[in-house]
Tab-separated table of C-alpha atoms in Angstrom:
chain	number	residue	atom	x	y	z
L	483	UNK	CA	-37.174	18.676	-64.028
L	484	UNK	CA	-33.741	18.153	-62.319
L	485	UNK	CA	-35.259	19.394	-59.145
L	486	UNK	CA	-38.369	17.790	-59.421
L	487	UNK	CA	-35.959	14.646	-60.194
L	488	UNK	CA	-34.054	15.782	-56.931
L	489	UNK	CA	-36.697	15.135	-54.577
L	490	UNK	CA	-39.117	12.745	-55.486
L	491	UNK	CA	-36.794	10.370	-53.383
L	492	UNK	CA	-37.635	12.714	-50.026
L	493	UNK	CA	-41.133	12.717	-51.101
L	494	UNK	CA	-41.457	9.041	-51.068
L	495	UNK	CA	-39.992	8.726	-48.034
L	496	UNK	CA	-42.738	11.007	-46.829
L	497	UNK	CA	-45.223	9.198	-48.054
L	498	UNK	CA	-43.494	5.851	-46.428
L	499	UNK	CA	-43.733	7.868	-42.889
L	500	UNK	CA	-47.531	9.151	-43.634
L	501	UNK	CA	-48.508	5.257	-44.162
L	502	UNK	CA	-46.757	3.817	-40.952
L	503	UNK	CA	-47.811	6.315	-38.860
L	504	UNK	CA	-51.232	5.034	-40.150
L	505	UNK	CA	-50.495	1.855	-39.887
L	506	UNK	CA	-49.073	2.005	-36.220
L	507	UNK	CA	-52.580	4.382	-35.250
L	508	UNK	CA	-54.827	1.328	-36.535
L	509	UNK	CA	-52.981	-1.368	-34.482
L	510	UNK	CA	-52.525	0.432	-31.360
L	511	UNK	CA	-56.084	2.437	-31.484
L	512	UNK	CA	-58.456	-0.006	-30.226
L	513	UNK	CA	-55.883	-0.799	-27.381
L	514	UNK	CA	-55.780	2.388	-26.176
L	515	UNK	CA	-59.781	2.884	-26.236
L	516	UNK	CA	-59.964	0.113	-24.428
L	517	UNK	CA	-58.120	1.346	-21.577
L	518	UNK	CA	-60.194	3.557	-18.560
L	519	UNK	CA	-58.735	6.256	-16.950
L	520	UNK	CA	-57.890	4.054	-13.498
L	521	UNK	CA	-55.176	2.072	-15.759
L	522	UNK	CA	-58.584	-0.916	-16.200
L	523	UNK	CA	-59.249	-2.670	-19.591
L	524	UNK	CA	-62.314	-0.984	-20.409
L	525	UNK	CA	-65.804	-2.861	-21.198
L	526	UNK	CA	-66.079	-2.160	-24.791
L	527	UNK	CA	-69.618	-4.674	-24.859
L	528	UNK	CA	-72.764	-2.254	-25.739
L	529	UNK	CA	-75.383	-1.864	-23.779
L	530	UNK	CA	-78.222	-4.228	-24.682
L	531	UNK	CA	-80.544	-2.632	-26.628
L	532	UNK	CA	-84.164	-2.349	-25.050
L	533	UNK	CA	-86.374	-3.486	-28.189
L	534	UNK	CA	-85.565	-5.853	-30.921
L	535	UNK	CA	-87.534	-5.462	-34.075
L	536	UNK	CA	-89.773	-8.778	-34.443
L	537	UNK	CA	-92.340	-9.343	-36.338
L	538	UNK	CA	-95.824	-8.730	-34.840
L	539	UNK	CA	-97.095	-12.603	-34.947
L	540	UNK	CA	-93.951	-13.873	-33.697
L	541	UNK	CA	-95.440	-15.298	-30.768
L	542	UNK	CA	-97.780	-17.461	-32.565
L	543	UNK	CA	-95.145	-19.440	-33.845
L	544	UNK	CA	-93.735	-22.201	-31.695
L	545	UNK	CA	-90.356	-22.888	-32.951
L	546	UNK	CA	-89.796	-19.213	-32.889
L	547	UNK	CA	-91.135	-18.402	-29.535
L	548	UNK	CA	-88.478	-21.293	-28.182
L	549	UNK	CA	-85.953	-19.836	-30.096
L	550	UNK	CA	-85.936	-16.432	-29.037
L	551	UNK	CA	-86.634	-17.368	-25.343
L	552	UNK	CA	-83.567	-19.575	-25.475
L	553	UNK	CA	-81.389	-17.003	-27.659
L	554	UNK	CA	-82.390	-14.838	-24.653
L	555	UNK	CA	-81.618	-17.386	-21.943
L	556	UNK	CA	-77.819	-18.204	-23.193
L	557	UNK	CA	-76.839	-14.899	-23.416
L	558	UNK	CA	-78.157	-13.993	-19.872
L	559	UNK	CA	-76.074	-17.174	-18.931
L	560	UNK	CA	-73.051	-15.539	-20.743
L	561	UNK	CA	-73.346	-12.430	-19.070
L	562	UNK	CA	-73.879	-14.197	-15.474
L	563	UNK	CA	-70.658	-16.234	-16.655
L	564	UNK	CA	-68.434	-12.165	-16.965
L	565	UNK	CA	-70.109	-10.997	-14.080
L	566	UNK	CA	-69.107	-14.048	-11.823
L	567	UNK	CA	-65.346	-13.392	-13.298
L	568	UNK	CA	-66.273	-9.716	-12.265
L	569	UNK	CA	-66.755	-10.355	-8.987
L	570	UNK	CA	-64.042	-13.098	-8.411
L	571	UNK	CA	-61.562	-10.544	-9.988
L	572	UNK	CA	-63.035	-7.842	-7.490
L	573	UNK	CA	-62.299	-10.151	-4.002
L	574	UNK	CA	-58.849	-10.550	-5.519
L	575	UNK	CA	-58.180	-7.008	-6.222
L	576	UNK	CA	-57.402	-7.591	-9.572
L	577	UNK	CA	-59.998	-4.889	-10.556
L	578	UNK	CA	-62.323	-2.496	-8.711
L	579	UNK	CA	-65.886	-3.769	-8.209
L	580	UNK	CA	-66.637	-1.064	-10.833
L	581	UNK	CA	-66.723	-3.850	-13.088
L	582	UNK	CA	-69.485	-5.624	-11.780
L	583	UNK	CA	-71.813	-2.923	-10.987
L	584	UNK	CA	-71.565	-1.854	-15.210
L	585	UNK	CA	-71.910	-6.038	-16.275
L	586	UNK	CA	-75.041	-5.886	-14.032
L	587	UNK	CA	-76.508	-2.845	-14.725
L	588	UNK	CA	-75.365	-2.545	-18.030
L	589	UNK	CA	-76.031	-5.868	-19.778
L	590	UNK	CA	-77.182	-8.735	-17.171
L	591	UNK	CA	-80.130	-5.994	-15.408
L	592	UNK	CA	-81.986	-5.114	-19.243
L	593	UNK	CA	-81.301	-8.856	-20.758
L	594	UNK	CA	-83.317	-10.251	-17.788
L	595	UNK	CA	-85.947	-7.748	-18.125
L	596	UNK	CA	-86.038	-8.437	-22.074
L	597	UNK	CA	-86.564	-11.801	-21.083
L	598	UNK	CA	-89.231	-11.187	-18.941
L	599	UNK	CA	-90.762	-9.101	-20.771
L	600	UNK	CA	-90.777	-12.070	-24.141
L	601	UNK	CA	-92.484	-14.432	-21.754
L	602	UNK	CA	-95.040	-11.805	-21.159
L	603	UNK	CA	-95.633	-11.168	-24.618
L	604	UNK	CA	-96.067	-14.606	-25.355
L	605	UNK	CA	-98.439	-15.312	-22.498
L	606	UNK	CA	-100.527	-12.735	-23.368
L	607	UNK	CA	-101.218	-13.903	-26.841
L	608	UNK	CA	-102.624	-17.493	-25.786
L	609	UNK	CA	-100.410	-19.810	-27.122
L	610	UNK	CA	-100.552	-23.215	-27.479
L	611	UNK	CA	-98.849	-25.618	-24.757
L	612	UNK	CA	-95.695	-25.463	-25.352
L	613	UNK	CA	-95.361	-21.972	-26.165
L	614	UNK	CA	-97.075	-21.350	-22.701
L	615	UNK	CA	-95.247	-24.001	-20.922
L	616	UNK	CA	-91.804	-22.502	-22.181
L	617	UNK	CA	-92.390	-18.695	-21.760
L	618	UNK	CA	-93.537	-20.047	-17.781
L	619	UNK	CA	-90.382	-21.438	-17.228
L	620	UNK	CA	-88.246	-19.179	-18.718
L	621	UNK	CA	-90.260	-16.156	-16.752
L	622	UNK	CA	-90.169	-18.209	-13.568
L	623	UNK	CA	-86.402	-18.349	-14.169
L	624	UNK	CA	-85.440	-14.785	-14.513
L	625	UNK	CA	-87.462	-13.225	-12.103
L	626	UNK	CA	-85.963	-13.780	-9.212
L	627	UNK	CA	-82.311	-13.255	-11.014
L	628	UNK	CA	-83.628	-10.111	-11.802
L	629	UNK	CA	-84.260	-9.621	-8.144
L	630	UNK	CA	-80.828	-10.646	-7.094
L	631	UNK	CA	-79.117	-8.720	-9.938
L	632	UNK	CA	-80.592	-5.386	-9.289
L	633	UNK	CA	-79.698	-6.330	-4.975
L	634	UNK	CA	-76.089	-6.511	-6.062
L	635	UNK	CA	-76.191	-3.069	-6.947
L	636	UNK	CA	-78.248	-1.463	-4.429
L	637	UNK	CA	-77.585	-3.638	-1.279
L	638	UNK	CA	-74.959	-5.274	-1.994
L	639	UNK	CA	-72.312	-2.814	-3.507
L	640	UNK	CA	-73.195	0.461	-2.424
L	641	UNK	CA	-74.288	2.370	-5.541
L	642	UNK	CA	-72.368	5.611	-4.333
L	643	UNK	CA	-69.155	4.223	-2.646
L	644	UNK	CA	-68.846	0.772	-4.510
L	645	UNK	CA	-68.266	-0.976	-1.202
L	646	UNK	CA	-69.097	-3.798	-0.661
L	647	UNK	CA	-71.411	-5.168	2.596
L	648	UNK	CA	-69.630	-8.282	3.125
L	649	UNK	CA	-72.258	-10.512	4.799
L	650	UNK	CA	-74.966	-9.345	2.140
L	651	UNK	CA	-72.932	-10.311	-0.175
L	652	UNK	CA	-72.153	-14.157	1.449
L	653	UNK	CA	-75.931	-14.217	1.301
L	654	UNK	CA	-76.198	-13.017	-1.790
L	655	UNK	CA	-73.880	-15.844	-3.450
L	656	UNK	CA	-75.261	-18.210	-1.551
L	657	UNK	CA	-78.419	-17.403	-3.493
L	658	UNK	CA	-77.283	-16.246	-7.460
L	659	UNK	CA	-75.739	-20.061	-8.363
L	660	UNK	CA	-78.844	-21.724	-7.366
L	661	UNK	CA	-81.012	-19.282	-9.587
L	662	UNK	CA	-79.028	-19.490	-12.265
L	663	UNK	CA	-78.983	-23.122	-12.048
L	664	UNK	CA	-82.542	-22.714	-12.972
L	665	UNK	CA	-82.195	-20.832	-16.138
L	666	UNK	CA	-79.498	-23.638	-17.011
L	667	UNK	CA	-82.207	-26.018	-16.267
L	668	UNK	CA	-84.874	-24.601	-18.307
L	669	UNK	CA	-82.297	-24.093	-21.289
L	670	UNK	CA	-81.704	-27.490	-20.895
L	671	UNK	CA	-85.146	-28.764	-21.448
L	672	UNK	CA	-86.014	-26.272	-23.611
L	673	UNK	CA	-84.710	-27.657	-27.002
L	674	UNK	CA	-86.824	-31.161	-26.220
L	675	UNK	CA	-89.855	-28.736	-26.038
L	676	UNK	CA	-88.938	-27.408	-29.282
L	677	UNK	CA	-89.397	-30.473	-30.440
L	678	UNK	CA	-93.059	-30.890	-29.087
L	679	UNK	CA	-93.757	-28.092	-31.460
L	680	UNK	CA	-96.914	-28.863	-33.192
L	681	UNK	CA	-96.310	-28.494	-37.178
């Protein structure tokens, strides 16, 4: 019992080490997985996912129809909003242009084509004027940033060496901002139409 006795006091201290090492792993861990091997913050964003459970009549509801097309639409804007930061960070050298090709191929490129491909959906299902009039203009929208997103990395950044061809890409910017001016401008107008939904 003396023993025992002896060295609970080492055996607490133990325990105190086991539990700050623990607590020292769970503070620093997500750090460090956010770092990439070339010393760059990683992108720890998942890639979108291709399908989104729905139900099957969704499209024959207005207010939901809006809703997901503009759900859709602001977080393409978002991820125009990081890849513009990508490629402003990229002319500075802050980081690599690495960046940019994984924000367009990664999340920009599939949310484009999800959008697309809602507007298609909802097209297809003869809806009523607003419904049509909305899926149009939100289509009409993200095609040709679609275009100009999958450009940036073919044309524009070569997909092997991640150079960059500079006067593609002053033609290329002098394009993206007015496109995605669109999208902002069918956003915009899209929560009037909402509105306009008939009850």
């Amino acid at each position: 019992m003396r023993r025992f006795l002896t060295a609970l006091p080492y055996l607490f201290l133990g325990l105190a080490v086991v539990i700050a090492g623990w607590m020292v792993w769970s503070i620093i861990a997500p750090t460090w997985e956010g770092i990439d091997v070339d010393g760059e913050s990683a992108d720890t964003t998942s890639t979108v996912a291709a399908t989104t459970t729905r139900p099957a009549d969704w499209v024959e509801s207005c207010e939901t129809v809006m809703e997901t097309l503009m759900d859709e639409g602001w977080a393409i804007s978002e991820e125009a909003g990081d890849l513009r930061q990508a490629t402003a960070d990229a002319q500075e050298g802050v980081h690599s242009w690495y960046r940019a090709v994984d924000i367009a191929e990664d999340r920009l490129i599939p949310r484009l084509q999800r959008l697309i491909d809602s507007a298609e959906q909802v097209l297809a299902a003869d809806p009523d004027t607003v419904s049509r009039i909305g899926a149009t203009a939100f289509r009409d929208a993200a095609t040709p940033l679609l275009a100009q997103a999958q450009d940036l990395v073919t044309a524009v950044i070569d997909p092997e060496t991640v150079e960059v061809d500079e006067d593609a890409w002053i033609a290329w910017w002098a394009e993206w901002p007015q496109s995605l001016q669109q999208l902002t401008n069918v956003l915009g107008r899209s929560l009037e139409s909402t509105r306009n939904c008939p009850d």
